[in-house]
CSV table of N, CA and C in Angstrom, one decimal:
chain,number,residue,atom,x,y,z
B,24,MET,N,11.2,-2.4,7.4
B,24,MET,CA,10.4,-3.7,7.4
B,24,MET,C,11.4,-4.8,7.2
B,25,THR,N,11.3,-5.8,8.0
B,25,THR,CA,12.2,-7.0,8.0
B,25,THR,C,11.7,-8.0,6.9
B,26,ALA,N,12.6,-8.7,6.3
B,26,ALA,CA,12.3,-9.7,5.4
B,26,ALA,C,12.8,-11.1,5.9
B,27,MET,N,12.1,-12.1,5.6
B,27,MET,CA,12.5,-13.5,5.9
B,27,MET,C,12.6,-14.3,4.6
B,28,PHE,N,13.7,-15.0,4.4
B,28,PHE,CA,13.8,-15.8,3.2
B,28,PHE,C,13.9,-17.3,3.7
B,29,VAL,N,13.0,-18.1,3.1
B,29,VAL,CA,12.9,-19.5,3.6
B,29,VAL,C,13.4,-20.4,2.4
B,30,TYR,N,14.3,-21.3,2.7
B,30,TYR,CA,14.9,-22.2,1.8
B,30,TYR,C,14.7,-23.6,2.2
B,31,GLY,N,14.3,-24.5,1.2
B,31,GLY,CA,14.3,-25.9,1.5
B,31,GLY,C,15.7,-26.5,1.5
B,32,MET,N,15.9,-27.5,2.4
B,32,MET,CA,17.2,-28.1,2.5
B,32,MET,C,17.2,-29.5,2.1
B,33,PRO,N,17.5,-29.9,0.9
B,33,PRO,CA,17.4,-31.2,0.4
B,33,PRO,C,18.3,-32.2,1.2
B,34,ASP,N,19.4,-31.7,1.7
B,34,ASP,CA,20.3,-32.6,2.5
B,34,ASP,C,19.8,-32.9,3.9
B,35,SER,N,18.8,-32.1,4.4
B,35,SER,CA,18.2,-32.3,5.7
B,35,SER,C,16.7,-32.2,5.6
B,36,PRO,N,16.1,-33.4,5.6
B,36,PRO,CA,14.6,-33.4,5.4
B,36,PRO,C,13.8,-32.9,6.6
B,37,ARG,N,14.5,-32.7,7.8
B,37,ARG,CA,13.8,-32.3,9.0
B,37,ARG,C,13.8,-30.8,9.2
B,38,TYR,N,14.6,-30.0,8.4
B,38,TYR,CA,14.8,-28.6,8.7
B,38,TYR,C,14.6,-27.8,7.4
B,39,ALA,N,14.2,-26.5,7.6
B,39,ALA,CA,14.2,-25.5,6.6
B,39,ALA,C,15.2,-24.5,7.1
B,40,LEU,N,15.8,-23.8,6.1
B,40,LEU,CA,16.8,-22.7,6.4
B,40,LEU,C,16.0,-21.4,6.3
B,41,VAL,N,16.1,-20.6,7.4
B,41,VAL,CA,15.5,-19.2,7.4
B,41,VAL,C,16.6,-18.2,7.5
B,42,LYS,N,16.6,-17.2,6.6
B,42,LYS,CA,17.6,-16.2,6.6
B,42,LYS,C,16.9,-14.8,6.8
B,43,GLY,N,17.7,-13.9,7.4
B,43,GLY,CA,17.2,-12.6,7.6
B,43,GLY,C,17.7,-12.1,9.0
B,44,ARG,N,17.5,-10.9,9.3
B,44,ARG,CA,17.8,-10.4,10.7
B,44,ARG,C,16.7,-10.7,11.6
B,45,LEU,N,16.7,-12.0,12.1
B,45,LEU,CA,15.6,-12.5,12.8
B,45,LEU,C,16.0,-13.0,14.2
B,46,ARG,N,17.2,-12.9,14.6
B,46,ARG,CA,17.6,-13.5,15.9
B,46,ARG,C,16.8,-13.0,17.1
B,47,ASP,N,16.6,-11.7,17.2
B,47,ASP,CA,15.8,-11.2,18.3
B,47,ASP,C,14.3,-11.6,18.2
B,48,TRP,N,13.8,-11.6,17.0
B,48,TRP,CA,12.4,-11.9,16.8
B,48,TRP,C,12.2,-13.4,17.1
B,49,LEU,N,13.1,-14.3,16.7
B,49,LEU,CA,13.0,-15.7,17.1
B,49,LEU,C,13.0,-15.9,18.6
B,50,CYS,N,13.9,-15.2,19.3
B,50,CYS,CA,13.9,-15.3,20.7
B,50,CYS,C,12.7,-14.8,21.4
B,51,GLU,N,12.2,-13.6,21.0
B,51,GLU,CA,11.0,-13.0,21.6
B,51,GLU,C,9.8,-13.9,21.4
B,52,ASN,N,9.7,-14.6,20.3
B,52,ASN,CA,8.5,-15.5,20.1
B,52,ASN,C,8.7,-16.9,20.5
B,53,GLY,N,9.8,-17.2,21.1
B,53,GLY,CA,10.1,-18.5,21.7
B,53,GLY,C,10.2,-19.6,20.6
B,54,ILE,N,10.7,-19.3,19.5
B,54,ILE,CA,10.8,-20.2,18.4
B,54,ILE,C,12.2,-20.9,18.4
B,55,PRO,N,12.2,-22.2,18.6
B,55,PRO,CA,13.5,-22.9,18.7
B,55,PRO,C,14.1,-23.0,17.3
B,56,ALA,N,15.4,-22.5,17.2
B,56,ALA,CA,16.1,-22.5,16.0
B,56,ALA,C,17.6,-22.6,16.3
B,57,MET,N,18.3,-23.3,15.3
B,57,MET,CA,19.7,-23.4,15.5
B,57,MET,C,20.4,-22.6,14.4
B,58,TRP,N,21.4,-21.8,14.8
B,58,TRP,CA,22.2,-21.1,13.9
B,58,TRP,C,23.2,-22.0,13.2
B,59,SER,N,23.3,-21.8,11.9
B,59,SER,CA,24.2,-22.6,11.0
B,59,SER,C,25.2,-21.7,10.4
B,60,PRO,N,26.4,-21.6,11.0
B,60,PRO,CA,27.5,-20.8,10.4
B,60,PRO,C,27.8,-21.0,9.0
B,61,PRO,N,27.9,-22.2,8.5
B,61,PRO,CA,28.3,-22.4,7.1
B,61,PRO,C,27.2,-21.9,6.1
B,62,LEU,N,25.9,-22.0,6.5
B,62,LEU,CA,24.8,-21.6,5.7
B,62,LEU,C,24.4,-20.2,6.0
B,63,ARG,N,24.9,-19.6,7.1
B,63,ARG,CA,24.6,-18.2,7.5
B,63,ARG,C,23.0,-18.0,7.6
B,64,GLY,N,22.4,-18.9,8.3
B,64,GLY,CA,21.0,-18.8,8.5
B,64,GLY,C,20.5,-19.6,9.7
B,65,TRP,N,19.3,-19.6,10.0
B,65,TRP,CA,18.7,-20.4,11.1
B,65,TRP,C,18.0,-21.6,10.6
B,66,ARG,N,18.3,-22.7,11.2
B,66,ARG,CA,17.6,-24.0,10.9
B,66,ARG,C,16.4,-24.1,11.8
B,67,VAL,N,15.2,-24.3,11.2
B,67,VAL,CA,13.9,-24.4,11.9
B,67,VAL,C,13.3,-25.7,11.4
B,68,ARG,N,12.8,-26.4,12.4
B,68,ARG,CA,12.1,-27.7,12.1
B,68,ARG,C,10.9,-27.5,11.2
B,69,LEU,N,10.8,-28.4,10.2
B,69,LEU,CA,9.7,-28.3,9.3
B,69,LEU,C,8.3,-28.4,9.9
B,70,ASP,N,8.2,-29.1,11.0
B,70,ASP,CA,6.9,-29.2,11.7
B,70,ASP,C,6.5,-27.9,12.4
B,71,ARG,N,7.5,-27.0,12.6
B,71,ARG,CA,7.2,-25.7,13.2
B,71,ARG,C,7.1,-24.6,12.2
B,72,LEU,N,7.5,-24.9,10.9
B,72,LEU,CA,7.6,-23.8,9.9
B,72,LEU,C,6.3,-23.1,9.6
B,73,GLY,N,5.2,-23.8,9.6
B,73,GLY,CA,3.9,-23.2,9.4
B,73,GLY,C,3.6,-22.1,10.5
B,74,ASP,N,3.9,-22.5,11.7
B,74,ASP,CA,3.7,-21.5,12.8
B,74,ASP,C,4.6,-20.3,12.7
B,75,VAL,N,5.9,-20.6,12.3
B,75,VAL,CA,6.8,-19.5,12.1
B,75,VAL,C,6.4,-18.5,11.0
B,76,LEU,N,5.9,-19.0,9.9
B,76,LEU,CA,5.4,-18.2,8.8
B,76,LEU,C,4.2,-17.4,9.2
B,77,ALA,N,3.3,-18.0,10.0
B,77,ALA,CA,2.1,-17.3,10.4
B,77,ALA,C,2.4,-16.2,11.4
B,78,LEU,N,3.4,-16.4,12.3
B,78,LEU,CA,3.8,-15.4,13.2
B,78,LEU,C,4.5,-14.2,12.5
B,79,ALA,N,5.3,-14.6,11.5
B,79,ALA,CA,6.0,-13.6,10.8
B,79,ALA,C,5.1,-12.7,10.0
B,80,GLU,N,4.1,-13.2,9.4
B,80,GLU,CA,3.1,-12.4,8.6
B,80,GLU,C,2.3,-11.6,9.6
B,81,ARG,N,2.0,-12.1,10.8
B,81,ARG,CA,1.2,-11.3,11.8
B,81,ARG,C,2.0,-10.1,12.2
B,82,ASP,N,3.3,-10.3,12.4
B,82,ASP,CA,4.2,-9.2,12.8
B,82,ASP,C,4.7,-8.3,11.7
B,83,GLY,N,4.2,-8.5,10.5
B,83,GLY,CA,4.6,-7.6,9.4
B,83,GLY,C,5.9,-7.9,8.7
B,84,ILE,N,6.4,-9.1,8.9
B,84,ILE,CA,7.7,-9.5,8.3
B,84,ILE,C,7.3,-10.1,6.9
B,85,ARG,N,8.0,-9.6,5.9
B,85,ARG,CA,7.8,-10.1,4.5
B,85,ARG,C,8.4,-11.5,4.4
B,86,VAL,N,7.7,-12.4,3.9
B,86,VAL,CA,8.2,-13.8,3.8
B,86,VAL,C,8.4,-14.1,2.3
B,87,HIS,N,9.6,-14.6,2.0
B,87,HIS,CA,9.9,-15.0,0.6
B,87,HIS,C,10.3,-16.4,0.6
B,88,MET,N,9.6,-17.3,-0.2
B,88,MET,CA,10.0,-18.7,-0.3
B,88,MET,C,11.0,-18.8,-1.4
B,89,LYS,N,12.2,-19.3,-1.1
B,89,LYS,CA,13.2,-19.4,-2.1
B,89,LYS,C,13.6,-20.8,-2.6
B,90,GLY,N,12.9,-21.8,-2.1
B,90,GLY,CA,13.2,-23.1,-2.5
B,90,GLY,C,12.1,-24.1,-2.2
B,91,ALA,N,12.2,-25.3,-2.7
B,91,ALA,CA,11.2,-26.3,-2.4
B,91,ALA,C,11.2,-26.7,-1.0
B,92,VAL,N,10.2,-26.4,-0.2
B,92,VAL,CA,10.1,-26.9,1.2
B,92,VAL,C,9.1,-28.0,1.2
B,93,GLN,N,9.6,-29.2,1.7
B,93,GLN,CA,8.8,-30.4,1.7
B,93,GLN,C,7.8,-30.4,2.8
C-alpha cells in the first residue's frame, strides 16, 4: 500500500508539498504537479489539494497530513 505525506509550505502560500512514490499515480489521474528537487517532493496547488486527497483515498493510498495546510 502506498502512502502520501502532505506538508504545508509557509514560504509558498499557493502550493502544498506531497511526498511519496506517486509519480505514476499523479500522471494516471491527470493531476498537475511540479517536482521539487531540493524538497524531494511534488508541489500541488492548494486549490487542487482537496481533489488530490479524495482521489488518493478512493484509490487506497494512505494520506498523512504532516504540516499546517492553509
